[in-house]
Every structure is written in C-alpha cells, then in structure tokens.
C-alpha cells in the first residue's frame, strides 16, 4: 500500500490520516475536500462561533505546524465526482483523476432542504463554516427567527437566538422535539428548557411553504396558520454525501454500506464518519452515526484495518453525543431505545439522569448537567453491563 486517498477533509478524514502516520504508514497520503478551508471543527459552529465568542480561526482542528508534519497533500476546493473501483481511481470536479491503493470515503453528510424555497433570501441551513458565519451575520440584524426542526442543531440555534433576546418559534413535525433521538419522554424534558427561556414551540406541525417575493416574510404551516419571519433556519437532518458513488457499484443504503471492519463492498475501500453505515456486532444491525466522537473513533479503526487487513478488528463503539443549550449540557451515551427511567433528578430540576432499557439489557443513558454520572454509565455500557447493575450503580 503506497498510495492512500482520503475523500473528505473534515474530522473523520483528518483523523484517518493522523492514525495512519501514527501507526507507521510512510507512503503517499492525499486528502480531498470540497471546501477551501483546512480541516475545522463543526460542533463550535452552532455554539462558540455562532455566539461570537470564537473567531473562525479557533475552529481549526490542527495547527499549521501539525498539518505540515503529516506530510499530506491537500486537494481543497475540489469535489469528488466519480469512483472507478476497478481502475482504482477517483475523478475530481476539476477534471483530474487520482489513483489509489486504498481509499477512505469520509465525505460526511449534507443538510436536508425543504421544497418551495425558490431561492428566497433569509432561509439558511447550518453545516459549514460559511453557513455559520452567514447565520451569525443574519442574527446580528435582530430578525424574527423561525427554526424548522427540533433536533440538536435547531435547538442550539434557538438557544443562541434567545440569548440575543430575539423572538424565536421552533416548528417540529413530530409530536415532541428531539423525540427521534431521545424518545418522547426525554424529548419533552429537553423541550421544557426552550419553553422556560421563551421559545414558542409548535409540535406536530409541518411546513407547507414560504411567502415572500425575494426574501422570506412568513412560514406557512399545513394547518393553514402562518408565522412571520425574517430568518428561517432549516434543521431537519442530513443525508450522506454519496451522490458521487452512484455509478461506482459500491453498495449504498443510507450511506456507504460496510461490514463490521468498516470495509465497503469494493476491495480496498473503507468508510468513516457520518457517511459510513456499518454492521455493529453489539447491536446486530447496520448503524450510521452523525456524532463527533464516532468520526474520531471510527477513523482510528479504519486506519488500523487498512494497515493490517489480514487481521482486522471490529468496530463496536458506545455511541456518544452532546449538546449545549442555555448553559445546559445534554449528553447521550448508547441508544435511546426501549423503556426509560429517571434515576436522578435535582431539586432545581436542572439536572437529570435517565436510563434506557430493553428487557434486562442496559441500552443507554441521558444526562442533563450530570456529566460525572454519565461517565459511569458509559463505562457500564462499554463492558456490557445489564439493566440491574446499571440501576444499582446509578441509584
């Protein structure tokens, strides 16, 4: 293996390159990224960068010196356009073709949009550094804000808008915000944070369209009601960036379909990060995680398996994700499936620990301002503790 090509220059791609070098790979290493910026961190985009606490430079994942030490060729501002797994080449949008001995697909995901936008000004998504800077400028104009989608990104934007004392309406098509990720009961607990701070939360409502000639003026809901708006932030999830692989013959199903070793269906092709949907032996099914921790941990396993393909190791992480809202830290470890039980709740109702179970199986834990308790739960999940042990430990 003399030539490694990584398509995707964000966290998963960069961590793969670092792990390869750390484990002794000294061959050619190329990272392709469709943005002009060097690799940067995404979680601060909806937090410190959006608030203005950080300058854009602080989001850089590594210093210039650290990147130079990797001896990586960066091909930035170029999008992968096609893959030929037989010839082992990737065609770029600029017309060039890059050969590889091993390929890592780390192209991440792209935000979903809504129909009927017609290029209206004032409707934004939040995924890239450019998105965050544009959104920060828009918030500075003190608009009436509508958030479409009650997931973590939408919730964090709502929190920043309320910190600026802006009028905010959050529209969620599901009966409870965050219920897809946390379940209805815990979604309600998190939604109360927004209601307490003055967010107008509308659940079970779907967006029908937008009014305005050149810029958005109001949002129309399917029940016939409208919401006046100068700024609409669409946070309805993301889809894996796999369009360039459509004619490659690689198996795709909500991402690049991989085995337990993060290997795609073509020889010497791996996937890492938001774009990878791999078989999780602990869960007995394929999963795809759009989490910062997963991108970093999966990249390390991909690099290890590329360097020693004869004895690969399975990737069996405990999923972990966090969100900061109104000075509150929300953390989820494991899966939020099955029944849920609150095992700790502070007297001020500002801290909470809830455990999820499926029969006698301990599935996951949700913590609100309870970081130490969640750390204990992550350890239990990592070694496969059952429900009774988890309950006894958390009590």
CSV table of C-alpha atoms in Angstrom, one decimal, residues 83-385:
chain,number,residue,atom,x,y,z
A,83,UNK,CA,-15.1,6.4,-8.4
A,84,UNK,CA,-13.9,3.6,-10.5
A,85,UNK,CA,-13.1,0.8,-8.1
A,86,UNK,CA,-11.7,-1.5,-10.8
A,87,UNK,CA,-9.2,1.0,-12.1
A,88,UNK,CA,-8.8,2.3,-8.5
A,89,UNK,CA,-9.2,6.0,-9.4
A,90,UNK,CA,-11.3,8.9,-8.2
A,91,UNK,CA,-12.3,11.6,-10.6
A,92,UNK,CA,-12.4,15.2,-9.3
A,93,UNK,CA,-14.6,18.1,-10.3
A,94,UNK,CA,-11.6,19.9,-11.8
A,95,UNK,CA,-11.1,17.1,-14.3
A,96,UNK,CA,-8.1,15.3,-12.7
A,97,UNK,CA,-8.1,11.7,-11.7
A,98,UNK,CA,-6.3,10.4,-8.6
A,99,UNK,CA,-5.1,6.8,-8.3
A,100,UNK,CA,-5.1,4.9,-5.0
A,101,UNK,CA,-4.1,1.6,-3.4
A,102,UNK,CA,-6.5,2.1,-0.6
A,103,UNK,CA,-9.4,4.6,-0.4
A,104,UNK,CA,-11.3,6.1,2.6
A,105,UNK,CA,-14.7,7.6,1.9
A,106,UNK,CA,-15.2,10.3,4.6
A,107,UNK,CA,-17.5,12.8,2.7
A,108,UNK,CA,-19.8,13.3,5.6
A,109,UNK,CA,-23.4,14.4,5.1
A,110,UNK,CA,-25.3,17.3,3.6
A,111,UNK,CA,-28.2,19.1,5.2
A,112,UNK,CA,-31.7,18.3,4.0
A,113,UNK,CA,-33.7,21.1,2.5
A,114,UNK,CA,-37.4,21.9,2.0
A,115,UNK,CA,-39.4,22.3,-1.2
A,116,UNK,CA,-40.8,25.6,-2.3
A,117,UNK,CA,-37.9,27.8,-1.3
A,118,UNK,CA,-37.4,29.4,-4.7
A,119,UNK,CA,-34.0,30.9,-3.7
A,120,UNK,CA,-35.6,33.1,-1.1
A,121,UNK,CA,-33.2,35.2,1.0
A,122,UNK,CA,-33.3,34.6,4.7
A,123,UNK,CA,-33.6,30.8,4.6
A,124,UNK,CA,-30.5,29.0,5.8
A,125,UNK,CA,-29.0,25.7,6.9
A,126,UNK,CA,-26.1,25.2,9.2
A,127,UNK,CA,-23.4,22.7,8.2
A,128,UNK,CA,-20.3,24.6,7.1
A,129,UNK,CA,-18.1,27.3,8.4
A,130,UNK,CA,-19.5,29.6,5.8
A,131,UNK,CA,-23.0,28.7,6.9
A,132,UNK,CA,-22.2,29.6,10.5
A,133,UNK,CA,-20.7,33.0,9.6
A,134,UNK,CA,-23.6,33.9,7.4
A,135,UNK,CA,-26.0,32.9,10.1
A,136,UNK,CA,-24.2,34.9,12.7
A,137,UNK,CA,-24.4,38.0,10.5
A,138,UNK,CA,-28.1,37.4,10.0
A,139,UNK,CA,-28.8,37.1,13.7
A,140,UNK,CA,-27.0,40.4,14.3
A,141,UNK,CA,-29.7,42.2,12.3
A,142,UNK,CA,-32.2,41.1,15.0
A,143,UNK,CA,-34.7,39.2,12.9
A,144,UNK,CA,-37.8,37.3,13.8
A,145,UNK,CA,-36.5,33.7,13.8
A,146,UNK,CA,-38.2,30.5,12.9
A,147,UNK,CA,-36.4,27.2,13.4
A,148,UNK,CA,-37.8,24.3,11.3
A,149,UNK,CA,-36.8,21.1,13.0
A,150,UNK,CA,-36.3,20.3,16.7
A,151,UNK,CA,-33.1,18.3,16.6
A,152,UNK,CA,-29.8,19.3,18.3
A,153,UNK,CA,-28.7,21.8,15.7
A,154,UNK,CA,-32.1,23.6,15.6
A,155,UNK,CA,-32.2,23.6,19.4
A,156,UNK,CA,-28.7,25.1,19.6
A,157,UNK,CA,-29.6,27.9,17.1
A,158,UNK,CA,-32.7,28.6,19.0
A,159,UNK,CA,-30.7,28.9,22.2
A,160,UNK,CA,-28.3,31.4,20.7
A,161,UNK,CA,-31.2,33.5,19.2
A,162,UNK,CA,-32.9,33.7,22.6
A,163,UNK,CA,-29.6,34.6,24.2
A,164,UNK,CA,-29.7,37.6,21.9
A,165,UNK,CA,-33.3,38.2,23.1
A,166,UNK,CA,-34.8,37.6,19.6
A,167,UNK,CA,-38.3,36.2,19.1
A,168,UNK,CA,-38.0,32.5,18.2
A,169,UNK,CA,-40.5,30.0,17.1
A,170,UNK,CA,-39.5,26.3,16.8
A,171,UNK,CA,-41.6,24.2,14.4
A,172,UNK,CA,-41.3,20.4,14.8
A,173,UNK,CA,-43.3,17.9,12.6
A,174,UNK,CA,-43.1,15.3,15.3
A,175,UNK,CA,-45.2,15.4,18.5
A,176,UNK,CA,-42.2,16.1,20.6
A,177,UNK,CA,-38.8,17.8,19.8
A,178,UNK,CA,-35.8,15.6,19.9
A,179,UNK,CA,-38.0,12.5,20.3
A,180,UNK,CA,-36.3,10.7,17.4
A,181,UNK,CA,-33.0,10.8,19.2
A,182,UNK,CA,-34.1,10.8,22.9
A,183,UNK,CA,-37.6,9.3,22.9
A,184,UNK,CA,-40.8,11.2,23.7
A,185,UNK,CA,-40.4,11.5,27.5
A,186,UNK,CA,-36.9,12.8,27.4
A,187,UNK,CA,-37.6,14.9,24.4
A,188,UNK,CA,-40.3,16.7,26.5
A,189,UNK,CA,-37.8,17.2,29.3
A,190,UNK,CA,-35.4,19.0,26.9
A,191,UNK,CA,-38.2,20.9,25.2
A,192,UNK,CA,-39.0,22.5,28.6
A,193,UNK,CA,-35.7,24.2,28.5
A,194,UNK,CA,-36.8,26.1,25.5
A,195,UNK,CA,-40.2,27.0,26.8
A,196,UNK,CA,-38.8,28.3,30.1
A,197,UNK,CA,-36.5,30.7,28.1
A,198,UNK,CA,-39.3,32.0,25.9
A,199,UNK,CA,-39.1,29.9,22.7
A,200,UNK,CA,-42.5,29.3,21.1
A,201,UNK,CA,-42.6,25.6,20.4
A,202,UNK,CA,-45.1,24.2,17.9
A,203,UNK,CA,-45.1,20.4,17.7
A,204,UNK,CA,-47.0,18.2,15.3
A,205,UNK,CA,-46.9,20.9,12.7
A,206,UNK,CA,-45.5,20.5,9.1
A,207,UNK,CA,-44.3,23.3,6.9
A,208,UNK,CA,-46.4,23.8,3.8
A,209,UNK,CA,-44.4,26.7,2.2
A,210,UNK,CA,-42.9,30.1,2.4
A,211,UNK,CA,-44.2,33.6,1.5
A,212,UNK,CA,-42.1,36.4,0.1
A,213,UNK,CA,-41.0,37.9,-3.2
A,214,UNK,CA,-37.2,37.8,-2.9
A,215,UNK,CA,-36.8,37.3,0.9
A,216,UNK,CA,-38.8,35.2,3.3
A,217,UNK,CA,-41.6,37.0,5.1
A,218,UNK,CA,-43.6,34.2,6.7
A,219,UNK,CA,-43.8,30.5,7.0
A,220,UNK,CA,-47.0,28.7,6.1
A,221,UNK,CA,-47.9,25.6,8.0
A,222,UNK,CA,-50.1,22.7,6.7
A,223,UNK,CA,-52.8,23.6,9.2
A,224,UNK,CA,-53.3,26.9,7.5
A,225,UNK,CA,-51.6,29.1,10.1
A,226,UNK,CA,-48.6,31.3,9.3
A,227,UNK,CA,-45.6,32.6,11.3
A,228,UNK,CA,-44.0,35.9,10.4
A,229,UNK,CA,-40.3,35.5,9.9
A,230,UNK,CA,-37.2,37.4,8.6
A,231,UNK,CA,-34.9,34.4,9.2
A,232,UNK,CA,-35.7,30.7,8.8
A,233,UNK,CA,-33.1,28.1,9.8
A,234,UNK,CA,-33.9,24.6,8.4
A,235,UNK,CA,-32.5,21.9,10.7
A,236,UNK,CA,-34.3,18.7,9.6
A,237,UNK,CA,-31.4,16.4,9.5
A,238,UNK,CA,-28.8,15.4,6.9
A,239,UNK,CA,-28.3,12.8,4.2
A,240,UNK,CA,-25.0,11.0,3.5
A,241,UNK,CA,-22.9,12.6,0.7
A,242,UNK,CA,-22.8,9.6,-1.6
A,243,UNK,CA,-24.1,11.0,-4.9
A,244,UNK,CA,-20.6,10.8,-6.5
A,245,UNK,CA,-20.7,7.0,-5.8
A,246,UNK,CA,-24.0,6.3,-7.6
A,247,UNK,CA,-22.3,4.6,-10.6
A,248,UNK,CA,-19.4,3.0,-8.8
A,249,UNK,CA,-21.1,-0.3,-8.0
A,250,UNK,CA,-20.4,0.2,-4.3
A,251,UNK,CA,-23.4,-0.8,-2.1
A,252,UNK,CA,-25.2,2.2,-0.8
A,253,UNK,CA,-28.1,2.3,1.8
A,254,UNK,CA,-28.4,5.4,3.9
A,255,UNK,CA,-24.6,5.8,3.4
A,256,UNK,CA,-21.8,3.6,2.3
A,257,UNK,CA,-22.7,0.1,3.5
A,258,UNK,CA,-19.8,-1.5,5.3
A,259,UNK,CA,-19.1,-4.7,7.3
A,260,UNK,CA,-18.0,-4.8,10.9
A,261,UNK,CA,-14.5,-3.8,9.9
A,262,UNK,CA,-15.6,-0.6,8.1
A,263,UNK,CA,-14.9,-2.1,4.7
A,264,UNK,CA,-17.1,-1.2,1.8
A,265,UNK,CA,-18.2,-3.7,-0.8
A,266,UNK,CA,-15.3,-2.9,-3.2
A,267,UNK,CA,-11.8,-4.1,-2.5
A,268,UNK,CA,-9.6,-1.7,-0.5
A,269,UNK,CA,-12.4,0.8,0.0
A,270,UNK,CA,-13.3,1.9,3.6
A,271,UNK,CA,-15.7,4.5,5.0
A,272,UNK,CA,-15.6,6.6,8.2
A,273,UNK,CA,-17.7,9.2,9.9
A,274,UNK,CA,-21.2,10.5,9.0
A,275,UNK,CA,-21.2,8.8,5.6
A,276,UNK,CA,-20.5,5.2,6.9
A,277,UNK,CA,-23.2,2.8,7.7
A,278,UNK,CA,-21.5,-0.3,9.1
A,279,UNK,CA,-22.6,-3.5,10.8
A,280,UNK,CA,-22.3,-3.1,14.6
A,281,UNK,CA,-21.8,-6.6,16.1
A,282,UNK,CA,-23.1,-5.4,19.5
A,283,UNK,CA,-26.4,-4.3,18.1
A,284,UNK,CA,-26.7,-6.9,15.4
A,285,UNK,CA,-27.6,-4.5,12.6
A,286,UNK,CA,-26.1,-1.7,10.5
A,287,UNK,CA,-25.9,1.8,12.0
A,288,UNK,CA,-24.9,5.2,10.9
A,289,UNK,CA,-23.9,7.9,13.5
A,290,UNK,CA,-23.6,11.6,12.8
A,291,UNK,CA,-21.5,12.2,16.0
A,292,UNK,CA,-18.2,13.9,16.5
A,293,UNK,CA,-16.9,11.1,18.8
A,294,UNK,CA,-17.8,8.4,16.2
A,295,UNK,CA,-15.9,10.2,13.4
A,296,UNK,CA,-12.7,10.2,15.5
A,297,UNK,CA,-13.0,6.7,16.9
A,298,UNK,CA,-14.0,5.1,13.6
A,299,UNK,CA,-11.1,6.8,11.8
A,300,UNK,CA,-8.7,5.1,14.1
A,301,UNK,CA,-10.2,1.6,13.4
A,302,UNK,CA,-10.2,2.2,9.7
A,303,UNK,CA,-6.5,3.2,9.7
A,304,UNK,CA,-5.6,0.2,11.8
A,305,UNK,CA,-7.5,-2.2,9.5
A,306,UNK,CA,-6.0,-0.7,6.3
A,307,UNK,CA,-2.5,-1.3,7.7
A,308,UNK,CA,-3.2,-4.8,8.8
A,309,UNK,CA,-6.0,-6.1,6.6
A,310,UNK,CA,-5.2,-9.7,7.3
A,311,UNK,CA,-6.3,-9.4,10.9
A,312,UNK,CA,-8.9,-6.6,11.1
A,313,UNK,CA,-10.7,-5.6,14.3
A,314,UNK,CA,-14.4,-5.0,14.6
A,315,UNK,CA,-15.7,-1.5,15.3
A,316,UNK,CA,-18.1,-1.7,18.3
A,317,UNK,CA,-18.3,1.7,19.9
A,318,UNK,CA,-20.7,3.0,22.5
A,319,UNK,CA,-22.4,6.0,20.7
A,320,UNK,CA,-22.0,9.3,22.4
A,321,UNK,CA,-23.3,12.8,21.5
A,322,UNK,CA,-23.7,16.0,23.4
A,323,UNK,CA,-25.4,19.4,23.1
A,324,UNK,CA,-25.1,22.8,24.9
A,325,UNK,CA,-28.2,24.8,25.3
A,326,UNK,CA,-28.9,27.8,27.6
A,327,UNK,CA,-25.8,26.9,29.7
A,328,UNK,CA,-27.1,23.3,30.0
A,329,UNK,CA,-25.1,20.3,28.9
A,330,UNK,CA,-27.1,17.4,27.4
A,331,UNK,CA,-25.3,14.1,26.9
A,332,UNK,CA,-26.5,10.8,25.5
A,333,UNK,CA,-24.5,7.6,25.6
A,334,UNK,CA,-25.6,4.3,24.0
A,335,UNK,CA,-29.0,4.1,22.4
A,336,UNK,CA,-32.3,5.8,23.5
A,337,UNK,CA,-34.4,2.7,22.6
A,338,UNK,CA,-36.8,0.8,24.8
A,339,UNK,CA,-38.2,1.9,28.1
A,340,UNK,CA,-36.7,4.9,30.0
A,341,UNK,CA,-36.5,5.5,33.8
A,342,UNK,CA,-35.4,8.7,35.5
A,343,UNK,CA,-33.0,7.6,38.3
A,344,UNK,CA,-31.8,11.1,39.4
A,345,UNK,CA,-33.4,14.5,39.2
A,346,UNK,CA,-32.0,17.6,41.0
A,347,UNK,CA,-34.3,19.5,43.3
A,348,UNK,CA,-34.0,22.5,41.0
A,349,UNK,CA,-35.0,20.2,38.1
A,350,UNK,CA,-31.9,21.4,36.2
A,351,UNK,CA,-30.0,18.1,36.4
A,352,UNK,CA,-31.2,14.7,35.5
A,353,UNK,CA,-30.0,11.2,34.7
A,354,UNK,CA,-32.3,8.7,32.8
A,355,UNK,CA,-31.5,5.1,31.8
A,356,UNK,CA,-32.9,3.3,28.8
A,357,UNK,CA,-33.6,-0.5,28.9
A,358,UNK,CA,-34.7,-3.2,26.6
A,359,UNK,CA,-35.8,-6.1,28.9
A,360,UNK,CA,-32.7,-6.8,31.0
A,361,UNK,CA,-30.4,-5.1,28.5
A,362,UNK,CA,-29.0,-1.7,29.5
A,363,UNK,CA,-29.3,0.3,26.3
A,364,UNK,CA,-28.2,3.9,27.1
A,365,UNK,CA,-28.2,6.9,29.4
A,366,UNK,CA,-29.2,10.5,29.1
A,367,UNK,CA,-27.7,13.2,31.3
A,368,UNK,CA,-28.7,16.8,31.8
A,369,UNK,CA,-25.9,18.6,33.8
A,370,UNK,CA,-24.8,15.2,35.2
A,371,UNK,CA,-21.5,14.6,33.4
A,372,UNK,CA,-20.0,12.5,36.2
A,373,UNK,CA,-22.9,10.2,36.4
A,374,UNK,CA,-22.9,9.8,32.6
A,375,UNK,CA,-19.2,8.8,32.6
A,376,UNK,CA,-20.1,5.9,35.0
A,377,UNK,CA,-22.8,4.8,32.6
A,378,UNK,CA,-20.5,5.0,29.6
A,379,UNK,CA,-18.2,2.6,31.4
A,380,UNK,CA,-21.0,0.2,32.1
A,381,UNK,CA,-22.2,0.3,28.5
A,382,UNK,CA,-18.7,-0.4,27.2
A,383,UNK,CA,-18.4,-3.6,29.2
A,384,UNK,CA,-22.0,-4.8,28.5
A,385,UNK,CA,-23.5,-4.4,32.0
